[in-house]
XYZ file of C-alpha atoms in Angstrom:
651
model
C 32.271 -11.012 26.374
C 32.839 -10.351 22.414
C 34.724 -8.294 20.959
C 32.941 -5.432 18.787
C 32.580 -5.670 15.243
C 33.773 -3.420 13.748
C 33.322 -2.282 9.638
C 35.643 -2.362 7.378
C 35.000 -0.351 3.300
C 38.256 -2.389 2.568
C 39.226 -5.630 3.207
C 43.144 -5.818 2.804
C 44.686 -7.993 1.530
C 44.441 -11.431 3.331
C 47.346 -14.872 3.929
C 47.473 -18.668 6.055
C 49.731 -19.889 6.647
C 50.402 -23.097 9.223
C 53.043 -24.480 11.930
C 54.123 -27.401 11.319
C 56.397 -30.079 13.416
C 57.801 -32.662 15.190
C 56.486 -32.620 18.669
C 57.371 -30.043 21.607
C 59.362 -28.430 19.176
C 57.758 -24.578 19.620
C 55.291 -23.780 17.056
C 52.518 -23.069 19.768
C 55.409 -20.638 21.120
C 56.314 -19.173 17.891
C 52.940 -18.871 16.328
C 51.648 -17.277 20.082
C 55.509 -15.751 20.221
C 53.420 -13.507 16.659
C 50.630 -13.507 18.336
C 51.631 -11.545 21.592
C 54.313 -8.801 19.443
C 52.231 -7.603 16.531
C 48.899 -6.457 18.516
C 46.836 -10.408 17.977
C 45.615 -9.974 21.689
C 44.361 -8.143 23.829
C 46.108 -6.241 27.814
C 42.474 -8.248 29.431
C 43.319 -11.057 28.174
C 48.375 -11.088 27.835
C 47.332 -10.020 31.701
C 45.802 -13.479 32.728
C 48.092 -15.300 30.416
C 50.898 -14.197 32.676
C 49.323 -14.769 35.338
C 49.111 -18.654 34.188
C 52.298 -19.028 33.376
C 53.706 -16.847 36.540
C 55.155 -20.980 38.284
C 56.142 -21.770 34.078
C 57.193 -19.163 32.150
C 58.826 -21.081 29.324
C 55.152 -21.573 28.464
C 53.690 -18.552 28.027
C 53.505 -18.284 24.032
C 52.112 -20.934 24.614
C 49.388 -20.855 26.289
C 48.408 -17.609 24.350
C 46.358 -20.673 22.163
C 46.691 -23.857 24.693
C 43.721 -23.227 26.178
C 41.695 -25.639 27.270
C 43.307 -27.428 30.520
C 43.860 -30.298 29.039
C 46.338 -29.133 27.157
C 48.380 -27.096 29.852
C 48.141 -29.785 31.488
C 49.888 -32.455 28.538
C 51.916 -29.649 26.845
C 50.838 -30.338 23.898
C 48.421 -29.294 21.404
C 45.223 -31.301 20.817
C 43.152 -29.226 17.900
C 43.555 -26.798 14.980
C 44.478 -23.502 16.711
C 42.620 -20.098 14.307
C 43.978 -16.672 15.251
C 44.487 -13.763 12.838
C 47.333 -10.606 12.928
C 47.822 -7.334 10.356
C 51.014 -7.667 9.094
C 52.334 -3.671 9.691
C 53.212 -2.143 6.850
C 57.067 -1.484 7.802
C 57.793 -5.170 8.139
C 55.766 -5.476 4.093
C 58.576 -2.380 3.071
C 61.524 -3.861 5.056
C 60.615 -7.108 2.519
C 59.976 -5.469 -0.185
C 64.060 -3.228 0.169
C 65.335 -6.355 0.361
C 67.504 -7.072 -1.469
C 68.272 -11.271 -3.194
C 70.150 -13.214 -0.789
C 74.106 -13.611 -1.933
C 74.906 -17.325 -2.515
C 76.583 -18.092 0.462
C 73.584 -17.096 2.747
C 71.268 -19.222 -0.310
C 73.646 -22.070 0.178
C 73.252 -21.544 4.001
C 69.368 -20.353 4.664
C 67.433 -21.375 0.818
C 66.501 -19.433 -1.370
C 64.275 -16.272 0.232
C 61.639 -16.365 -3.553
C 58.671 -14.145 -2.242
C 61.417 -10.796 -0.685
C 61.492 -9.574 -4.913
C 57.387 -9.594 -5.062
C 56.664 -7.750 -1.672
C 53.734 -6.015 -1.084
C 54.221 -2.947 1.154
C 50.927 -2.971 1.913
C 49.539 -4.479 5.734
C 48.956 -7.846 4.450
C 46.033 -9.314 7.488
C 47.659 -11.969 8.087
C 45.373 -15.693 9.614
C 47.407 -18.393 12.094
C 46.748 -21.914 12.054
C 48.679 -23.533 15.424
C 48.468 -27.054 14.878
C 49.049 -29.788 16.546
C 52.513 -32.395 16.498
C 51.846 -35.245 18.413
C 51.171 -38.238 15.088
C 48.160 -39.045 17.335
C 46.427 -36.127 15.912
C 46.957 -36.259 12.040
C 44.592 -35.930 11.082
C 43.449 -32.101 12.608
C 47.188 -30.905 11.370
C 45.980 -32.040 7.728
C 43.311 -29.952 7.887
C 45.246 -27.461 8.688
C 47.338 -28.049 6.225
C 45.027 -28.065 3.350
C 43.780 -25.108 4.681
C 46.724 -22.259 4.511
C 48.386 -20.734 1.521
C 52.239 -21.881 2.855
C 53.850 -23.353 5.976
C 56.361 -22.878 8.374
C 58.528 -26.222 9.041
C 59.511 -26.083 13.065
C 62.584 -28.419 13.804
C 64.181 -28.771 17.064
C 68.462 -27.968 16.201
C 68.931 -30.400 19.487
C 70.711 -32.879 17.715
C 69.103 -35.645 20.329
C 66.391 -34.387 19.099
C 66.759 -33.709 15.285
C 68.238 -37.155 15.205
C 66.417 -38.927 16.530
C 63.799 -41.500 14.095
C 60.439 -39.917 15.749
C 61.340 -36.546 14.589
C 62.930 -37.368 10.945
C 60.376 -39.842 9.849
C 58.211 -36.554 10.900
C 59.716 -33.533 9.969
C 59.516 -36.005 6.149
C 56.345 -36.551 6.295
C 55.292 -32.961 7.670
C 57.313 -31.518 4.446
C 55.760 -33.699 1.792
C 52.334 -32.963 2.532
C 53.060 -29.182 3.094
C 54.546 -28.737 -0.243
C 51.781 -31.253 -1.450
C 48.924 -30.079 0.434
C 49.084 -26.954 0.787
C 48.090 -23.477 -1.707
C 52.207 -22.798 -2.850
C 54.786 -24.963 -2.940
C 56.558 -22.353 -0.321
C 58.059 -24.243 2.959
C 59.918 -21.729 5.205
C 61.901 -24.283 7.995
C 62.416 -22.883 10.994
C 65.584 -23.972 12.710
C 64.691 -23.717 16.925
C 65.730 -23.694 20.385
C 69.190 -22.083 18.451
C 68.803 -19.607 22.209
C 70.139 -23.031 24.227
C 73.144 -23.046 21.396
C 73.224 -19.910 22.414
C 74.618 -20.217 26.005
C 76.419 -22.378 25.647
C 78.095 -21.866 23.110
C 78.358 -18.448 21.780
C 80.437 -19.736 19.029
C 78.435 -23.050 18.567
C 75.685 -21.548 17.101
C 76.060 -21.255 13.626
C 77.793 -24.718 13.597
C 74.643 -26.034 14.464
C 72.634 -24.132 12.623
C 74.298 -25.316 10.029
C 74.242 -28.496 11.051
C 70.908 -29.300 11.361
C 69.877 -27.990 8.169
C 72.182 -30.355 6.324
C 69.573 -32.898 8.369
C 66.561 -31.216 6.726
C 67.523 -31.334 3.600
C 68.270 -34.850 3.385
C 65.295 -36.214 5.193
C 63.135 -33.727 2.653
C 64.576 -33.751 -0.157
C 63.332 -32.302 -2.837
C 60.913 -30.215 -1.015
C 64.596 -28.149 0.506
C 65.047 -26.890 -2.971
C 62.385 -24.425 -2.417
C 62.972 -23.585 0.941
C 63.944 -21.007 3.186
C 65.584 -21.783 6.232
C 66.455 -19.146 9.384
C 67.217 -19.775 12.393
C 65.069 -18.293 15.359
C 64.534 -18.507 18.991
C 60.710 -19.052 19.290
C 61.147 -18.590 23.547
C 63.692 -15.849 23.855
C 62.725 -13.839 20.562
C 66.505 -13.830 18.913
C 65.584 -13.034 14.942
C 61.869 -13.349 15.577
C 61.197 -9.611 14.249
C 64.087 -7.975 15.116
C 67.507 -9.393 13.995
C 69.036 -10.201 16.890
C 72.711 -8.994 18.798
C 73.354 -13.339 19.393
C 72.980 -14.362 15.994
C 75.242 -11.188 13.955
C 76.164 -14.250 11.981
C 73.073 -14.088 10.415
C 72.637 -12.076 7.445
C 68.317 -13.336 5.790
C 65.730 -12.440 6.743
C 64.156 -13.299 9.881
C 61.135 -14.969 10.546
C 58.696 -12.550 9.749
C 60.362 -11.433 6.790
C 59.867 -15.108 5.379
C 56.590 -15.201 6.416
C 55.550 -11.573 5.423
C 57.651 -12.746 1.923
C 55.880 -15.596 0.931
C 52.502 -14.316 2.468
C 53.210 -11.376 -0.570
C 52.840 -13.911 -3.137
C 50.280 -15.420 -2.539
C 47.035 -15.553 -3.958
C 45.563 -13.955 -2.758
C 47.611 -10.655 -2.762
C 49.025 -10.721 -5.821
C 45.076 -10.445 -6.617
C 45.469 -13.848 -9.293
C 42.019 -14.686 -7.174
C 40.049 -13.730 -10.218
C 39.057 -16.953 -11.721
C 38.325 -18.743 -8.587
C 35.570 -16.213 -8.125
C 34.237 -16.349 -11.568
C 33.434 -20.573 -10.069
C 30.322 -21.478 -7.798
C 30.487 -21.507 -4.033
C 32.109 -23.728 -2.150
C 33.070 -23.732 1.306
C 34.559 -26.687 3.189
C 33.400 -25.954 6.978
C 36.080 -26.371 9.246
C 33.659 -25.883 13.500
C 30.630 -24.287 14.186
C 29.770 -22.138 16.931
C 26.244 -21.629 18.752
C 25.753 -17.667 19.238
C 23.333 -16.529 21.064
C 20.710 -14.896 19.780
C 22.109 -15.073 16.720
C 21.325 -18.914 16.130
C 24.029 -21.431 14.238
C 26.691 -19.756 12.668
C 29.675 -22.427 10.112
C 32.501 -21.147 9.816
C 35.703 -22.020 7.103
C 38.259 -20.082 5.160
C 35.792 -20.126 1.087
C 37.894 -22.328 -1.430
C 35.900 -20.992 -4.090
C 33.072 -18.207 -5.674
C 31.878 -15.633 -3.756
C 29.866 -15.984 -0.611
C 26.642 -12.656 -0.244
C 24.718 -11.515 2.360
C 21.684 -12.449 1.784
C 21.590 -15.688 -0.548
C 20.163 -19.186 -0.026
C 22.835 -21.551 1.190
C 23.485 -25.247 0.936
C 24.934 -27.399 2.895
C 25.586 -31.595 2.484
C 26.717 -32.889 6.188
C 27.965 -35.801 5.889
C 27.190 -39.176 7.824
C 29.519 -39.943 10.871
C 31.991 -42.951 10.253
C 32.525 -44.344 14.131
C 31.427 -41.571 16.596
C 28.721 -43.329 17.847
C 25.957 -40.794 16.414
C 23.963 -41.065 13.961
C 23.907 -37.230 11.118
C 20.458 -37.754 8.895
C 21.165 -36.902 5.363
C 17.716 -35.450 4.839
C 17.056 -32.338 6.595
C 14.182 -31.391 9.137
C 13.975 -27.950 6.619
C 13.685 -30.057 3.780
C 13.105 -33.687 4.062
C 10.993 -34.606 1.022
C 13.968 -32.094 -0.631
C 17.003 -33.996 1.532
C 19.449 -31.024 1.618
C 19.723 -28.496 4.608
C 19.282 -24.344 2.977
C 19.377 -21.965 4.921
C 19.635 -17.763 3.926
C 22.767 -15.610 4.984
C 22.508 -13.596 7.730
C 25.469 -11.524 8.150
C 29.065 -12.656 7.432
C 31.856 -11.791 9.840
C 35.934 -11.956 9.322
C 36.679 -12.303 12.827
C 34.502 -9.427 14.098
C 34.101 -7.444 11.238
C 31.108 -7.084 9.620
C 31.683 -8.052 5.644
C 28.410 -8.099 3.060
C 30.229 -10.665 1.011
C 33.923 -13.106 1.368
C 35.761 -14.213 -1.984
C 38.075 -17.323 -2.254
C 40.701 -17.035 0.288
C 39.313 -15.360 3.316
C 37.818 -17.371 7.002
C 34.390 -16.218 7.443
C 31.765 -17.098 9.686
C 28.017 -16.973 9.231
C 24.533 -17.034 10.094
C 22.733 -19.610 8.675
C 18.458 -18.743 8.964
C 16.520 -22.216 9.762
C 19.468 -24.900 9.844
C 20.170 -26.730 13.583
C 24.067 -26.965 15.279
C 24.419 -30.196 15.394
C 23.224 -31.209 12.106
C 26.314 -30.038 10.627
C 30.152 -30.885 11.028
C 33.054 -31.038 10.206
C 33.782 -31.878 6.592
C 30.553 -30.072 5.327
C 30.864 -27.721 2.322
C 28.190 -24.697 1.501
C 26.969 -23.702 -1.484
C 25.097 -21.731 -3.646
C 22.021 -22.800 -4.094
C 20.488 -20.960 -6.934
C 24.208 -21.827 -9.007
C 25.489 -25.420 -8.934
C 25.344 -26.482 -5.692
C 27.857 -28.858 -4.305
C 26.568 -32.315 -4.914
C 28.586 -35.731 -3.329
C 30.152 -37.688 -5.201
C 29.304 -41.514 -6.254
C 33.442 -42.266 -6.909
C 35.916 -40.405 -8.348
C 38.611 -40.578 -10.252
C 42.709 -39.357 -9.046
C 46.086 -39.449 -9.499
C 48.325 -40.459 -5.967
C 51.138 -41.727 -4.979
C 51.938 -43.826 -2.982
C 54.829 -42.696 -0.624
C 55.577 -45.965 1.887
C 53.863 -49.442 1.674
C 51.613 -50.406 4.457
C 52.372 -54.527 3.070
C 53.827 -56.505 5.834
C 55.008 -60.105 5.218
C 52.718 -61.699 7.370
C 49.439 -60.484 5.527
C 50.511 -58.251 2.821
C 46.864 -60.514 1.462
C 45.100 -58.362 3.699
C 47.491 -54.726 3.573
C 48.274 -53.880 0.039
C 46.672 -51.802 -2.349
C 45.310 -53.065 -4.244
C 41.128 -52.972 -4.953
C 38.401 -53.502 -2.331
C 41.709 -51.863 0.343
C 39.619 -49.244 2.122
C 42.022 -46.754 3.489
C 40.773 -43.123 5.490
C 40.586 -40.024 2.317
C 41.409 -36.425 4.327
C 40.254 -34.001 1.332
C 39.607 -29.739 2.787
C 37.970 -30.240 6.179
C 36.725 -34.225 6.089
C 38.198 -37.606 6.221
C 35.658 -40.222 4.941
C 36.459 -43.962 4.131
C 36.753 -45.128 0.798
C 37.574 -48.631 -1.257
C 40.148 -48.556 -4.013
C 38.172 -49.615 -6.956
C 40.752 -50.326 -9.242
C 44.431 -49.337 -10.510
C 45.996 -48.325 -13.806
C 49.090 -48.029 -13.236
C 51.850 -44.561 -15.190
C 54.866 -43.808 -15.548
C 56.556 -40.816 -14.665
C 55.057 -38.477 -17.423
C 51.358 -40.079 -15.804
C 51.141 -41.808 -18.815
C 48.835 -45.454 -17.981
C 51.280 -48.804 -18.346
C 49.099 -51.678 -16.881
C 45.235 -50.934 -17.220
C 44.548 -53.765 -14.450
C 47.423 -53.069 -11.976
C 46.922 -56.592 -8.880
C 48.518 -54.013 -6.398
C 50.535 -50.981 -6.488
C 53.646 -50.322 -4.094
C 55.952 -47.806 -2.711
C 57.279 -44.156 -5.290
C 54.400 -46.208 -8.179
C 52.009 -43.076 -9.856
C 48.832 -44.298 -10.461
C 45.307 -44.361 -10.953
C 42.325 -44.830 -9.158
C 39.146 -45.228 -8.610
C 37.919 -44.210 -5.515
C 34.683 -45.021 -4.183
C 33.641 -43.292 -0.906
C 31.485 -44.823 1.277
C 29.858 -41.882 3.381
C 28.586 -39.239 1.531
C 31.914 -36.942 0.624
C 32.265 -33.252 -0.759
C 35.723 -33.679 -3.583
C 35.629 -31.532 -7.118
C 38.356 -31.872 -9.889
C 41.712 -29.726 -8.373
C 41.247 -28.199 -12.014
C 38.202 -26.012 -10.452
C 38.886 -26.381 -6.979
C 42.336 -26.839 -5.430
C 40.972 -26.823 -2.293
C 38.588 -29.598 -2.369
C 40.932 -31.549 -4.629
C 43.577 -32.570 -2.785
C 43.765 -35.623 -0.772
C 45.840 -38.285 1.634
C 45.737 -41.821 1.157
C 46.614 -43.380 4.856
C 45.440 -46.579 6.733
C 42.150 -46.931 7.607
C 42.974 -49.084 10.934
C 45.291 -48.321 13.575
C 46.048 -51.629 13.282
C 46.475 -51.784 9.640
C 49.346 -49.340 9.025
C 52.528 -50.777 8.527
C 54.232 -48.353 10.928
C 55.977 -49.043 13.828
C 54.800 -51.001 17.165
C 54.275 -54.126 17.166
C 54.542 -56.066 13.246
C 52.150 -57.695 11.652
C 49.419 -56.686 13.708
C 45.917 -57.861 13.063
C 42.843 -55.974 10.876
C 40.763 -54.180 13.595
C 43.278 -54.253 16.415
C 43.456 -51.819 18.907
C 47.224 -51.874 19.895
C 47.884 -48.214 19.963
C 49.918 -47.643 16.031
C 51.444 -44.513 15.271
C 49.093 -43.528 12.260
C 51.350 -43.779 8.791
C 50.549 -41.890 5.290
C 49.979 -43.929 2.260
C 50.288 -41.828 -0.772
C 49.170 -38.362 -1.842
C 46.863 -37.523 -4.150
C 44.667 -35.391 -6.601
C 40.949 -35.513 -8.330
C 40.657 -35.687 -12.038
C 36.947 -35.756 -12.310
C 34.314 -37.138 -10.253
C 31.206 -39.038 -10.508
C 27.941 -37.018 -8.746
C 25.412 -38.198 -7.364
C 22.014 -37.595 -9.133
C 19.642 -36.257 -6.365
C 22.056 -36.091 -3.767
C 20.176 -37.052 -0.065
C 17.299 -37.872 -1.642
C 17.094 -42.197 -0.569
C 18.783 -41.286 2.647
C 16.955 -43.559 5.394
C 18.291 -41.900 9.150
C 16.005 -41.179 12.224
C 17.766 -38.145 13.780
C 16.534 -38.845 17.876
C 18.617 -35.567 18.806
C 22.132 -33.975 19.046
C 25.335 -36.830 18.455
C 26.870 -37.587 21.699
C 29.810 -38.925 21.364
C 30.430 -43.048 21.941
C 30.066 -44.076 25.590
C 30.014 -47.683 26.704
C 29.207 -48.996 29.686
C 28.173 -52.806 31.277
C 25.184 -53.489 33.244
C 25.470 -54.536 36.593
C 26.047 -58.007 37.080
C 23.655 -60.261 39.119
C 21.518 -59.880 36.243
C 22.306 -62.498 34.455
C 24.709 -64.741 32.634
C 25.376 -62.983 29.933
C 24.386 -59.033 30.472
C 24.060 -57.067 27.022
C 25.437 -53.798 26.409
C 24.478 -50.126 27.605
C 25.777 -48.011 24.505
C 24.716 -44.552 23.835
C 24.501 -42.879 20.836
C 21.294 -44.704 17.959
C 23.444 -47.114 16.607
C 23.847 -48.040 19.961
C 20.322 -48.260 20.959
C 19.886 -49.978 17.193
C 22.169 -52.949 18.137
C 20.685 -53.216 21.106
C 17.367 -53.394 20.322
C 18.453 -55.833 17.947
C 19.788 -58.031 20.225
C 16.777 -58.111 22.232
C 13.827 -58.921 19.305
C 16.757 -61.448 18.361
C 16.312 -63.374 21.597
C 12.750 -62.849 22.037
C 12.361 -64.405 17.913
C 11.197 -61.103 16.087
C 12.916 -60.909 13.062
C 14.634 -57.353 12.436
C 15.418 -55.618 9.357
C 18.518 -53.659 7.997
C 17.905 -51.229 5.166
C 20.199 -49.521 3.189
C 19.835 -46.896 0.665
C 19.723 -46.619 -1.923
C 18.952 -49.973 -2.748
C 16.653 -51.196 -1.504
C 13.199 -49.989 0.112
C 11.200 -50.425 3.491
C 8.320 -52.730 3.662
C 6.111 -51.162 5.457
C 4.276 -54.161 7.737
C 5.765 -57.051 8.921
C 4.025 -59.292 5.973
C 5.385 -57.776 2.619
C 8.829 -58.741 4.183
C 9.912 -59.744 0.426
C 11.950 -57.267 -1.200
C 11.535 -56.161 -4.899
C 15.735 -55.070 -4.781
C 18.447 -57.761 -3.530
C 18.068 -60.866 -1.589
C 19.167 -60.361 1.943
C 22.794 -61.669 1.667
C 23.763 -59.291 -0.259
C 21.886 -56.630 1.663
C 25.036 -57.621 4.807
C 21.718 -60.374 6.085
C 21.691 -63.695 6.313
C 19.360 -65.578 5.250
C 16.888 -65.367 8.130
C 17.322 -61.450 7.706
C 19.717 -61.195 10.677
C 22.616 -58.281 9.805
C 26.034 -60.333 8.673
C 29.460 -59.217 10.241
C 29.957 -59.229 6.016
C 28.845 -56.900 3.712
C 27.662 -53.596 3.561
C 26.643 -53.470 7.107
C 30.449 -54.276 8.001
C 32.090 -52.132 4.634
C 35.436 -52.543 6.800
C 34.997 -56.032 7.124
C 36.472 -55.702 10.571
C 36.881 -58.920 13.064
C 36.585 -60.735 9.358
C 39.142 -60.991 7.362
C 37.746 -60.377 4.088
C 38.265 -57.332 1.794
C 35.953 -54.474 2.523
C 33.084 -54.553 -0.191
C 30.087 -53.114 -0.164
C 26.398 -53.949 -1.669
C 26.205 -53.325 -5.020
C 23.551 -50.479 -6.192
C 25.167 -48.928 -2.744
C 27.489 -45.827 -3.035
C 27.450 -44.930 0.975
C 28.296 -46.865 4.447
C 23.770 -47.852 4.744
C 22.128 -46.749 7.542
C 20.291 -49.596 9.719
C 17.256 -49.656 11.174
C 15.062 -51.029 13.540
C 11.506 -51.548 12.073
C 8.792 -52.230 14.881
C 5.632 -54.795 13.791
């Protein structure tokens, strides 16, 4: 049963915090503990969690957010979790009245840089809980890009803290938090000190100092602006109130550190006026279908103002490899190829709004837009006020964090023109081709115009070309839409742990590796964004399901694949066996013939369009932009900025 909608005349100031950390460090327990202690969970839901965790008391707070059965069975968070609480006035007043930490305390626990600017008024706090397992790095990056500041939860137990995987994750997450979050504020929460207290009450302080020193060595630059706080996520020591078991600690509690950082966010200090004057941009995080209401996209407003009654324009990206096809042309306006719908209502955590401003988390009921046309990564804009456009290419400055090359496959893995990597920006993920490289010095000045490749630690100005429709904006205008992460495009192409020198396209399970961080400097947009895209959508997207037909039906039975692309490929194979010639249509460089007799295209040659001379699709070219299994560098055809849409023409 949904919660009743309440109306508030003046909404509270808002801030967003994301909980990060290695696997099993206690992120979900800490976020759930805050939600329970501050009254963000109703009594009935809390009683249900207590009944479900009667045999597992240590999972009580984690199961407040981890509600999927798979998450509870595996004891790990899989997707991004969002919850909403209000920081009480007493906590904000205590932060405002707290003096600056003493030098000794600052040396042991970092600097509390935000306590002096804290406000005594209550603050609306949105909490994001991210997965800690490396396989779900995409969801973690999405949570960081939508947060104002981060809390890095670290396990203080020596066996866990000193493990290579924990050190690797802690370093990468700290770099992501300071590079992608809206602020440089980082709170390092040292967890599991209750284990040290139970073993030896005098060992907790030593364990905290050792853990803090280890983390400082890992994160280095990020530790200069970090606040170190000891706490216990399960027992609640130094969580909201000070604990007698940690009597040696004179710094802030975890909630006080969060409140101090929240008080310095733009949504509370009032520095969002510039962003409010910009055109509306809101990346979608989730899309819901509510009975009696319809399609409800939800996300955080990155800039501008969303008003009830406005005409919202949505740019849906094409999925890369989920087995389905999302059409760029709209069922609402197929001639223009855009998705537009009237905003009927706006809600912010069951609070009805007439307008939503920069930094607020809202859901909007849009009329006339099917749910299955939208997905994570779409961007909402105002159709009447400079709506968003797709990027044909964009220039950015990046810093290489890790060299993806290896001795055995240096040619394929080096960051050089033609390399294809995955780019994570706001809530979207898209493969992009590295078009050009201009190496820069530490001051950002170009020192080499056409650099052959990039190595670890180098800074460069690069030009990236998206292979699927993608919305990005310059960092100076929309910081939330201008920060991005570059990582290896394929699991077998990451240069990280696991098997060394794995082939491109390998299915071996490897840890995704972050290669570079960047900021968008300028964008070249696509004119008439969706007009030339050709696609056909039979219905809602489905997950790719592959199965082999039963034996005895032939020596080489065809594969039965679900999804539009799978059906097209299967029809192409059948037509090829019957002697027909399937035609691969590419958008926007090639116009489809209307009949089989007019198969002499005026555009590029069949070979440049990803086809062989006899018209059949080839393994190289635009039809296979990642060139999986070919060993050739990634590229796309001339005049085709996006991933081609393949369609079979019937005679």
